[in-house]
mmCIF file of C-alpha atoms in Angstrom:
data_model
loop_
_atom_site.group_PDB
_atom_site.id
_atom_site.type_symbol
_atom_site.label_atom_id
_atom_site.label_comp_id
_atom_site.label_asym_id
_atom_site.label_seq_id
_atom_site.Cartn_x
_atom_site.Cartn_y
_atom_site.Cartn_z
ATOM 1 C CA MET A 1 3.938 -17.316 -19.830
ATOM 2 C CA ARG A 2 1.486 -16.100 -17.061
ATOM 3 C CA GLU A 3 2.716 -16.239 -13.456
ATOM 4 C CA ILE A 4 -0.054 -16.690 -11.538
ATOM 5 C CA ILE A 5 0.127 -16.904 -7.577
ATOM 6 C CA LEU A 6 -2.570 -18.060 -5.307
ATOM 7 C CA GLY A 7 -2.231 -16.380 -1.542
ATOM 8 C CA ILE A 8 -3.591 -17.685 1.504
ATOM 9 C CA GLU A 9 -3.311 -16.304 4.639
ATOM 10 C CA SER A 10 -4.865 -17.774 8.089
ATOM 11 C CA SER A 11 -2.666 -16.230 10.881
ATOM 12 C CA CYS A 12 -5.112 -14.924 13.023
ATOM 13 C CA ASP A 13 -9.248 -14.608 11.983
ATOM 14 C CA ASP A 14 -9.783 -14.605 8.840
ATOM 15 C CA THR A 15 -9.365 -16.251 6.430
ATOM 16 C CA SER A 16 -7.765 -15.205 3.421
ATOM 17 C CA ALA A 17 -7.659 -16.251 -0.450
ATOM 18 C CA ALA A 18 -6.088 -14.256 -3.130
ATOM 19 C CA ILE A 19 -5.090 -13.953 -6.784
ATOM 20 C CA ILE A 20 -1.663 -11.811 -8.418
ATOM 21 C CA ALA A 21 -0.625 -12.997 -11.877
ATOM 22 C CA ASP A 22 2.074 -10.737 -13.040
ATOM 23 C CA GLY A 23 2.757 -8.339 -11.094
ATOM 24 C CA ILE A 24 -1.865 -7.601 -10.513
ATOM 25 C CA LEU A 25 -4.763 -8.050 -8.052
ATOM 26 C CA LEU A 26 -7.423 -9.981 -9.594
ATOM 27 C CA SER A 27 -8.877 -11.306 -5.854
ATOM 28 C CA ASN A 28 -8.193 -10.889 -2.250
ATOM 29 C CA ILE A 29 -11.030 -12.731 -0.756
ATOM 30 C CA ILE A 30 -11.447 -12.939 3.417
ATOM 31 C CA ALA A 31 -13.958 -14.510 5.262
ATOM 32 C CA SER A 32 -14.135 -12.918 9.078
ATOM 33 C CA GLN A 33 -15.005 -14.282 12.667
ATOM 34 C CA SER A 34 -17.436 -13.069 14.248
ATOM 35 C CA VAL A 35 -18.083 -15.662 17.307
ATOM 36 C CA HIS A 36 -14.914 -13.733 18.692
ATOM 37 C CA GLU A 37 -17.252 -10.346 19.965
ATOM 38 C CA ASN A 38 -19.062 -12.853 22.112
ATOM 39 C CA TYR A 39 -15.947 -13.610 24.323
ATOM 40 C CA GLY A 40 -13.577 -9.925 23.188
ATOM 41 C CA GLY A 41 -10.785 -11.364 21.642
ATOM 42 C CA VAL A 42 -9.762 -13.947 19.501
ATOM 43 C CA VAL A 43 -10.727 -17.826 20.716
ATOM 44 C CA PRO A 44 -7.785 -20.365 18.933
ATOM 45 C CA GLU A 45 -9.628 -23.056 18.850
ATOM 46 C CA LEU A 46 -12.477 -21.005 17.276
ATOM 47 C CA ALA A 47 -10.315 -19.950 15.248
ATOM 48 C CA SER A 48 -8.975 -22.570 14.111
ATOM 49 C CA ARG A 49 -12.023 -24.709 13.583
ATOM 50 C CA MET A 50 -13.769 -21.911 11.741
ATOM 51 C CA HIS A 51 -10.731 -22.294 9.352
ATOM 52 C CA GLN A 52 -11.545 -25.349 8.651
ATOM 53 C CA GLN A 53 -14.860 -24.460 7.485
ATOM 54 C CA ASN A 54 -14.027 -21.115 5.349
ATOM 55 C CA ILE A 55 -10.091 -21.977 4.089
ATOM 56 C CA VAL A 56 -12.126 -24.567 0.931
ATOM 57 C CA PRO A 57 -15.453 -22.413 -0.363
ATOM 58 C CA THR A 58 -13.337 -18.889 0.028
ATOM 59 C CA VAL A 59 -9.959 -20.626 -2.058
ATOM 60 C CA SER A 60 -12.790 -21.502 -4.712
ATOM 61 C CA GLU A 61 -14.090 -18.276 -4.590
ATOM 62 C CA ALA A 62 -10.538 -16.049 -5.753
ATOM 63 C CA LEU A 63 -10.141 -18.141 -8.325
ATOM 64 C CA ARG A 64 -14.061 -17.936 -9.631
ATOM 65 C CA GLN A 65 -13.565 -14.059 -9.317
ATOM 66 C CA ALA A 66 -10.197 -14.655 -10.878
ATOM 67 C CA GLY A 67 -11.864 -16.062 -13.666
ATOM 68 C CA LEU A 68 -9.103 -19.721 -13.566
ATOM 69 C CA ASN A 69 -9.321 -22.432 -12.698
ATOM 70 C CA PRO A 70 -6.586 -24.500 -9.701
ATOM 71 C CA GLY A 71 -4.677 -25.396 -13.333
ATOM 72 C CA GLU A 72 -3.658 -22.455 -14.413
ATOM 73 C CA LEU A 73 -1.732 -21.317 -10.795
ATOM 74 C CA SER A 74 1.698 -21.237 -10.625
ATOM 75 C CA ALA A 75 2.545 -21.663 -6.479
ATOM 76 C CA ILE A 76 0.925 -21.264 -3.674
ATOM 77 C CA ALA A 77 1.969 -18.841 -1.219
ATOM 78 C CA TYR A 78 1.049 -19.066 1.887
ATOM 79 C CA THR A 79 1.283 -17.359 5.312
ATOM 80 C CA ARG A 80 3.860 -19.694 7.069
ATOM 81 C CA GLY A 81 3.795 -16.947 10.198
ATOM 82 C CA PRO A 82 3.781 -15.409 12.952
ATOM 83 C CA GLY A 83 0.704 -15.603 13.925
ATOM 84 C CA LEU A 84 -1.762 -18.181 16.096
ATOM 85 C CA LEU A 85 -0.487 -21.589 16.080
ATOM 86 C CA GLY A 86 -3.790 -23.363 14.885
ATOM 87 C CA SER A 87 -5.442 -21.014 12.388
ATOM 88 C CA LEU A 88 -1.570 -21.912 11.120
ATOM 89 C CA HIS A 89 -1.656 -25.399 10.504
ATOM 90 C CA VAL A 90 -5.501 -24.815 8.679
ATOM 91 C CA GLY A 91 -3.807 -22.161 5.784
ATOM 92 C CA THR A 92 -0.215 -24.972 5.935
ATOM 93 C CA SER A 93 -1.694 -27.488 5.830
ATOM 94 C CA PHE A 94 -4.170 -26.888 2.850
ATOM 95 C CA ALA A 95 -1.401 -24.626 0.599
ATOM 96 C CA LYS A 96 0.561 -28.214 0.795
ATOM 97 C CA GLY A 97 -1.514 -29.941 0.232
ATOM 98 C CA MET A 98 -2.856 -28.180 -2.819
ATOM 99 C CA ALA A 99 0.309 -27.783 -4.223
ATOM 100 C CA ILE A 100 1.656 -31.103 -3.831
ATOM 101 C CA GLY A 101 -1.952 -32.185 -5.565
ATOM 102 C CA LEU A 102 -1.704 -29.346 -8.795
ATOM 103 C CA GLY A 103 2.790 -30.184 -9.031
ATOM 104 C CA ILE A 104 3.058 -26.854 -8.115
ATOM 105 C CA PRO A 105 5.712 -24.412 -6.551
ATOM 106 C CA LEU A 106 4.713 -24.502 -2.537
ATOM 107 C CA ILE A 107 6.290 -20.442 -0.986
ATOM 108 C CA ASP A 108 6.846 -19.703 2.718
ATOM 109 C CA VAL A 109 5.393 -15.799 2.860
ATOM 110 C CA ASN A 110 6.370 -14.417 6.260
ATOM 111 C CA HIS A 111 2.940 -12.099 8.188
ATOM 112 C CA LEU A 112 4.853 -9.332 8.727
ATOM 113 C CA HIS A 113 6.846 -8.868 4.946
ATOM 114 C CA GLY A 114 3.687 -9.352 3.963
ATOM 115 C CA HIS A 115 2.320 -6.466 5.600
ATOM 116 C CA VAL A 116 5.335 -4.061 3.701
ATOM 117 C CA LEU A 117 4.511 -5.646 0.844
ATOM 118 C CA SER A 118 0.746 -4.525 0.587
ATOM 119 C CA HIS A 119 2.118 -1.052 -1.020
ATOM 120 C CA PHE A 120 2.876 -3.364 -4.181
ATOM 121 C CA VAL A 121 -0.233 -4.934 -4.367
ATOM 122 C CA LYS A 122 -1.335 -3.253 -8.057
ATOM 123 C CA GLU A 123 -5.579 -3.822 -9.043
ATOM 124 C CA LYS A 124 -4.092 -1.912 -12.684
ATOM 125 C CA ASP A 125 -0.437 -1.592 -14.655
ATOM 126 C CA ASP A 126 -0.177 2.029 -14.018
ATOM 127 C CA ASP A 127 -0.948 1.820 -9.971
ATOM 128 C CA GLU A 128 1.802 3.892 -8.397
ATOM 129 C CA THR A 129 4.376 2.002 -5.958
ATOM 130 C CA PRO A 130 7.082 3.294 -3.108
ATOM 131 C CA GLU A 131 11.155 4.285 -4.434
ATOM 132 C CA PHE A 132 13.367 2.322 -2.036
ATOM 133 C CA PRO A 133 15.140 2.702 0.314
ATOM 134 C CA PHE A 134 11.364 3.946 2.688
ATOM 135 C CA ILE A 135 10.830 3.241 6.178
ATOM 136 C CA CYS A 136 7.757 1.092 6.825
ATOM 137 C CA LEU A 137 5.065 1.865 10.434
ATOM 138 C CA LEU A 138 4.411 -1.527 11.033
ATOM 139 C CA VAL A 139 1.681 -1.571 13.291
ATOM 140 C CA SER A 140 -0.647 -3.919 14.006
ATOM 141 C CA GLY A 141 -2.506 -5.454 17.386
ATOM 142 C CA GLY A 142 0.800 -8.273 17.556
ATOM 143 C CA ASN A 143 3.918 -5.949 16.322
ATOM 144 C CA SER A 144 5.006 -1.963 16.582
ATOM 145 C CA GLN A 145 7.877 -1.641 14.309
ATOM 146 C CA ILE A 146 9.795 0.481 11.880
ATOM 147 C CA VAL A 147 11.376 -1.625 8.861
ATOM 148 C CA LEU A 148 14.346 0.330 6.558
ATOM 149 C CA VAL A 149 13.181 -1.257 3.670
ATOM 150 C CA LYS A 150 16.553 -1.153 1.396
ATOM 151 C CA SER A 151 14.724 -4.206 -0.892
ATOM 152 C CA PRO A 152 11.537 -6.585 -1.099
ATOM 153 C CA TYR A 153 14.185 -9.112 -0.245
ATOM 154 C CA ASP A 154 16.214 -6.530 2.361
ATOM 155 C CA MET A 155 14.553 -5.440 5.082
ATOM 156 C CA GLU A 156 16.133 -4.254 8.650
ATOM 157 C CA ILE A 157 14.249 -3.398 11.617
ATOM 158 C CA LEU A 158 15.480 -0.303 13.320
ATOM 159 C CA GLY A 159 13.182 -0.295 15.615
ATOM 160 C CA GLN A 160 9.936 -2.422 17.700
ATOM 161 C CA THR A 161 7.745 -2.318 20.529
ATOM 162 C CA ILE A 162 10.164 -3.685 23.775
ATOM 163 C CA ASP A 163 6.509 -5.394 25.394
ATOM 164 C CA ASP A 164 3.268 -4.370 24.101
ATOM 165 C CA ALA A 165 2.003 -3.510 20.646
ATOM 166 C CA ALA A 166 0.424 -0.757 19.532
ATOM 167 C CA GLY A 167 -2.791 -2.596 18.813
ATOM 168 C CA GLU A 168 -3.074 -3.801 22.120
ATOM 169 C CA ALA A 169 -3.204 -0.731 23.698
ATOM 170 C CA PHE A 170 -6.150 0.590 21.933
ATOM 171 C CA ASP A 171 -7.759 -3.001 22.282
ATOM 172 C CA LYS A 172 -7.135 -3.889 25.685
ATOM 173 C CA CYS A 173 -8.044 -0.058 27.266
ATOM 174 C CA ALA A 174 -11.245 -0.137 25.071
ATOM 175 C CA LYS A 175 -12.039 -3.468 26.700
ATOM 176 C CA VAL A 176 -11.685 -1.772 30.636
ATOM 177 C CA MET A 177 -14.689 0.893 29.030
ATOM 178 C CA GLY A 178 -16.452 -1.737 28.276
ATOM 179 C CA LEU A 179 -16.565 -1.386 24.029
ATOM 180 C CA PRO A 180 -17.054 -4.871 21.923
ATOM 181 C CA TYR A 181 -14.148 -5.512 20.190
ATOM 182 C CA PRO A 182 -12.496 -5.369 18.369
ATOM 183 C CA GLY A 183 -11.162 -1.930 20.038
ATOM 184 C CA GLY A 184 -9.483 -0.093 17.680
ATOM 185 C CA PRO A 185 -11.714 0.758 14.931
ATOM 186 C CA HIS A 186 -14.832 1.694 17.768
ATOM 187 C CA ILE A 187 -12.386 4.430 19.491
ATOM 188 C CA ASP A 188 -11.271 5.774 16.291
ATOM 189 C CA LYS A 189 -14.703 6.439 15.756
ATOM 190 C CA LEU A 190 -15.334 8.218 19.689
ATOM 191 C CA ALA A 191 -11.950 10.376 19.074
ATOM 192 C CA LYS A 192 -13.494 11.967 15.881
ATOM 193 C CA GLU A 193 -16.300 13.311 19.154
ATOM 194 C CA GLY A 194 -14.397 14.249 21.610
ATOM 195 C CA ASP A 195 -11.858 16.803 22.283
ATOM 196 C CA PRO A 196 -7.848 14.744 22.500
ATOM 197 C CA SER A 197 -6.684 17.617 25.073
ATOM 198 C CA LYS A 198 -8.839 16.660 27.901
ATOM 199 C CA PHE A 199 -6.809 13.510 30.053
ATOM 200 C CA LYS A 200 -3.288 13.228 30.008
ATOM 201 C CA PHE A 201 -1.482 9.500 29.456
ATOM 202 C CA SER A 202 2.033 8.799 29.778
ATOM 203 C CA ARG A 203 4.523 8.795 27.357
ATOM 204 C CA PRO A 204 7.211 6.199 27.653
ATOM 205 C CA HIS A 205 11.311 8.314 27.527
ATOM 206 C CA LEU A 206 12.549 4.887 25.668
ATOM 207 C CA PRO A 207 16.320 6.427 23.837
ATOM 208 C CA GLY A 208 16.775 5.007 20.230
ATOM 209 C CA LEU A 209 13.440 3.914 18.077
ATOM 210 C CA ASP A 210 12.309 1.613 20.513
ATOM 211 C CA TYR A 211 8.655 1.329 21.598
ATOM 212 C CA SER A 212 6.949 0.541 24.916
ATOM 213 C CA PHE A 213 3.020 0.658 24.928
ATOM 214 C CA SER A 214 2.378 -1.455 28.991
ATOM 215 C CA GLY A 215 3.174 1.941 30.978
ATOM 216 C CA LEU A 216 0.230 4.094 28.859
ATOM 217 C CA LYS A 217 -1.900 1.494 29.302
ATOM 218 C CA THR A 218 -1.272 1.837 33.270
ATOM 219 C CA SER A 219 -1.847 4.875 32.507
ATOM 220 C CA PHE A 220 -5.066 5.013 31.271
ATOM 221 C CA LEU A 221 -6.185 2.158 34.422
ATOM 222 C CA TYR A 222 -5.340 4.224 37.291
ATOM 223 C CA THR A 223 -7.255 7.962 35.096
ATOM 224 C CA LEU A 224 -9.959 5.408 35.165
ATOM 225 C CA ARG A 225 -9.310 3.394 38.828
ATOM 226 C CA ASP A 226 -9.015 7.227 40.031
ATOM 227 C CA ALA A 227 -12.244 9.001 38.318
ATOM 228 C CA ILE A 228 -14.431 6.044 38.844
ATOM 229 C CA LYS A 229 -14.059 6.237 43.429
ATOM 230 C CA GLU A 230 -15.753 10.244 43.014
ATOM 231 C CA ASP A 231 -18.341 9.519 40.345
ATOM 232 C CA PRO A 232 -18.888 5.695 39.355
ATOM 233 C CA ASP A 233 -20.389 7.189 35.610
ATOM 234 C CA PHE A 234 -16.426 8.844 34.462
ATOM 235 C CA ILE A 235 -16.337 6.362 31.743
ATOM 236 C CA GLU A 236 -19.966 6.325 29.973
ATOM 237 C CA ASN A 237 -19.824 11.200 30.917
ATOM 238 C CA ASN A 238 -16.591 11.498 28.853
ATOM 239 C CA LYS A 239 -16.092 7.822 26.227
ATOM 240 C CA ALA A 240 -15.436 10.078 23.272
ATOM 241 C CA ASP A 241 -12.684 12.182 25.608
ATOM 242 C CA LEU A 242 -10.725 8.939 26.573
ATOM 243 C CA CYS A 243 -10.536 7.880 23.052
ATOM 244 C CA ALA A 244 -9.672 11.245 21.889
ATOM 245 C CA SER A 245 -6.840 12.108 24.347
ATOM 246 C CA LEU A 246 -5.880 7.622 24.137
ATOM 247 C CA GLN A 247 -5.369 8.280 20.735
ATOM 248 C CA ALA A 248 -3.954 11.233 20.329
ATOM 249 C CA THR A 249 -1.082 9.739 22.593
ATOM 250 C CA ILE A 250 -1.140 6.548 21.503
ATOM 251 C CA VAL A 251 -0.358 8.237 17.534
ATOM 252 C CA ARG A 252 2.164 10.849 18.959
ATOM 253 C CA ILE A 253 3.896 7.872 20.580
ATOM 254 C CA LEU A 254 4.682 6.258 16.849
ATOM 255 C CA LEU A 255 5.594 9.177 15.213
ATOM 256 C CA ASP A 256 8.306 11.065 17.665
ATOM 257 C CA LYS A 257 9.795 7.499 16.701
ATOM 258 C CA LEU A 258 8.597 7.703 13.416
ATOM 259 C CA GLU A 259 10.345 11.409 12.780
ATOM 260 C CA LEU A 260 12.986 10.257 14.518
ATOM 261 C CA ALA A 261 14.163 7.236 12.251
ATOM 262 C CA ILE A 262 12.644 9.668 8.620
ATOM 263 C CA ARG A 263 15.720 12.292 9.631
ATOM 264 C CA GLN A 264 18.622 9.171 11.316
ATOM 265 C CA THR A 265 17.831 7.796 7.858
ATOM 266 C CA GLY A 266 17.407 10.326 4.640
ATOM 267 C CA VAL A 267 14.690 8.478 3.418
ATOM 268 C CA LYS A 268 12.183 10.350 0.613
ATOM 269 C CA HIS A 269 9.337 7.096 1.023
ATOM 270 C CA VAL A 270 7.541 6.579 4.189
ATOM 271 C CA ALA A 271 4.945 3.570 4.657
ATOM 272 C CA ILE A 272 2.968 2.630 7.142
ATOM 273 C CA GLY A 273 1.074 -0.350 7.270
ATOM 274 C CA GLY A 274 -0.607 -3.288 10.059
ATOM 275 C CA GLY A 275 -4.273 -3.632 11.146
ATOM 276 C CA VAL A 276 -3.611 -0.079 12.734
ATOM 277 C CA SER A 277 -2.485 1.912 9.990
ATOM 278 C CA ALA A 278 -6.879 1.830 9.035
ATOM 279 C CA ASN A 279 -7.585 4.152 13.005
ATOM 280 C CA SER A 280 -7.914 7.626 10.830
ATOM 281 C CA GLY A 281 -5.942 10.148 13.967
ATOM 282 C CA MET A 282 -3.472 8.388 12.263
ATOM 283 C CA ARG A 283 -3.624 7.789 8.835
ATOM 284 C CA ASP A 284 -4.368 12.030 9.220
ATOM 285 C CA ALA A 285 -1.041 12.399 11.129
ATOM 286 C CA VAL A 286 1.331 10.889 9.234
ATOM 287 C CA SER A 287 0.184 12.437 6.398
ATOM 288 C CA LYS A 288 0.809 15.755 7.699
ATOM 289 C CA LEU A 289 4.520 14.788 9.452
ATOM 290 C CA CYS A 290 5.122 13.380 6.120
ATOM 291 C CA GLU A 291 4.397 16.887 4.368
ATOM 292 C CA ARG A 292 6.626 18.790 6.966
ATOM 293 C CA LEU A 293 9.324 16.500 6.099
ATOM 294 C CA GLY A 294 9.180 17.071 3.114
ATOM 295 C CA VAL A 295 9.028 13.411 2.102
ATOM 296 C CA LYS A 296 6.750 11.156 0.190
ATOM 297 C CA ALA A 297 3.577 9.134 2.635
ATOM 298 C CA TRP A 298 2.106 5.557 1.241
ATOM 299 C CA ILE A 299 -0.945 5.351 3.526
ATOM 300 C CA PRO A 300 -2.619 1.741 2.272
ATOM 301 C CA ALA A 301 -6.544 1.520 1.824
ATOM 302 C CA ARG A 302 -7.581 0.511 4.038
ATOM 303 C CA LYS A 303 -9.315 -3.084 2.448
ATOM 304 C CA PHE A 304 -5.427 -3.716 2.273
ATOM 305 C CA THR A 305 -4.237 -2.963 6.183
ATOM 306 C CA THR A 306 -5.976 -5.490 7.848
ATOM 307 C CA ASP A 307 -5.337 -9.617 7.482
ATOM 308 C CA ASN A 308 -5.181 -10.191 4.006
ATOM 309 C CA ALA A 309 -4.135 -13.129 1.314
ATOM 310 C CA ALA A 310 -3.311 -10.569 -1.419
ATOM 311 C CA MET A 311 -0.290 -9.055 0.036
ATOM 312 C CA VAL A 312 0.833 -13.011 0.952
ATOM 313 C CA ALA A 313 -0.053 -13.655 -3.120
ATOM 314 C CA MET A 314 1.983 -9.775 -2.997
ATOM 315 C CA ALA A 315 5.519 -11.162 -1.002
ATOM 316 C CA GLY A 316 4.779 -14.655 -2.266
ATOM 317 C CA TRP A 317 5.618 -13.698 -6.166
ATOM 318 C CA TYR A 318 8.557 -11.544 -5.613
ATOM 319 C CA LYS A 319 9.445 -14.590 -4.293
ATOM 320 C CA TYR A 320 8.802 -16.936 -7.120
ATOM 321 C CA LYS A 321 10.171 -13.965 -9.542
ATOM 322 C CA ASN A 322 13.852 -14.442 -7.270
ATOM 323 C CA ASN A 323 13.402 -18.672 -7.531
ATOM 324 C CA GLU A 324 12.542 -18.902 -3.333
ATOM 325 C CA PHE A 325 10.051 -21.562 -2.765
ATOM 326 C CA SER A 326 9.484 -23.882 0.872
ATOM 327 C CA ASP A 327 10.329 -27.660 1.110
ATOM 328 C CA ILE A 328 7.290 -29.408 1.568
ATOM 329 C CA SER A 329 8.557 -30.402 5.231
ATOM 330 C CA LEU A 330 8.673 -26.548 6.901
ATOM 331 C CA PRO A 331 6.766 -26.082 9.709
ATOM 332 C CA PRO A 332 4.587 -22.793 10.531
ATOM 333 C CA PHE A 333 6.347 -20.811 13.420
ATOM 334 C CA ALA A 334 4.326 -18.588 16.395
ATOM 335 C CA ARG A 335 6.960 -16.048 17.157
ATOM 336 C CA THR A 336 9.259 -14.101 15.019
ATOM 337 C CA SER A 337 10.287 -10.688 13.791
ATOM 338 C CA ILE A 338 11.050 -9.844 9.767
#
């Protein structure tokens, strides 16, 4: 009998639904929300309302593209957290109602687990996947973590940010430069035209494998403040170089700790995940680092780096095989670790 999992993702501002059958992805639909661009960041109340509008057509389209009807589903996996509570409530409530209506099991998924396990999403049988154990550098707007992945059910955080995440540093510095939201992709695009050695920004000196990005943001702001006093057009005249230097600094901070983790654990497979793993500078640097250290680099397709239901369905499929189902009474949660 086929194991068919519907995944539902609604942790932030993307409504997504995906179908995985026997470990193979059949569909992955994402409805994004452009309304937040006017505010320079995600407005939680608006996000919740848009999820309510998008979730039914998104799930319907995922089923249609997979060539399935709801009665063929084996279970429904949904993002329980972390994320925006209002957004999570929409996906959670829909998943619970649908599971009750169909009389099938419900599976709650940690959003961060989903990002890690996105590397196991297969679009065809012979797609390669990482070998256990492997290290995953999980980098997004709200999280920067180095995770030792021993199995789909056993993950250990080796290091994480003590303040801001790398994605926050990208977005907040981009906002100061007047770039549209989300700022990360715009910085990535401009960085290709700039000189990464033009400006020097402070880097943290934390022991161990933990991260910090608050000092970098402060250094960036002070650089702009002092320069603007002398040249009001400083940002506009140096935007590409500022983006290139900022991106190079963030990537260097991330990779210094990643290299230390690789050397300490001796793993032979290294993956990256989360929204920042779509950054071209990040992808190139990780590939070069792994080549230098003689380990296998796993760089996800860009469509699996942002919030998507394929990773939720994948994590749900593993939990389904392990008979890990959730109680209907479980509420969503805003913050947690791996």
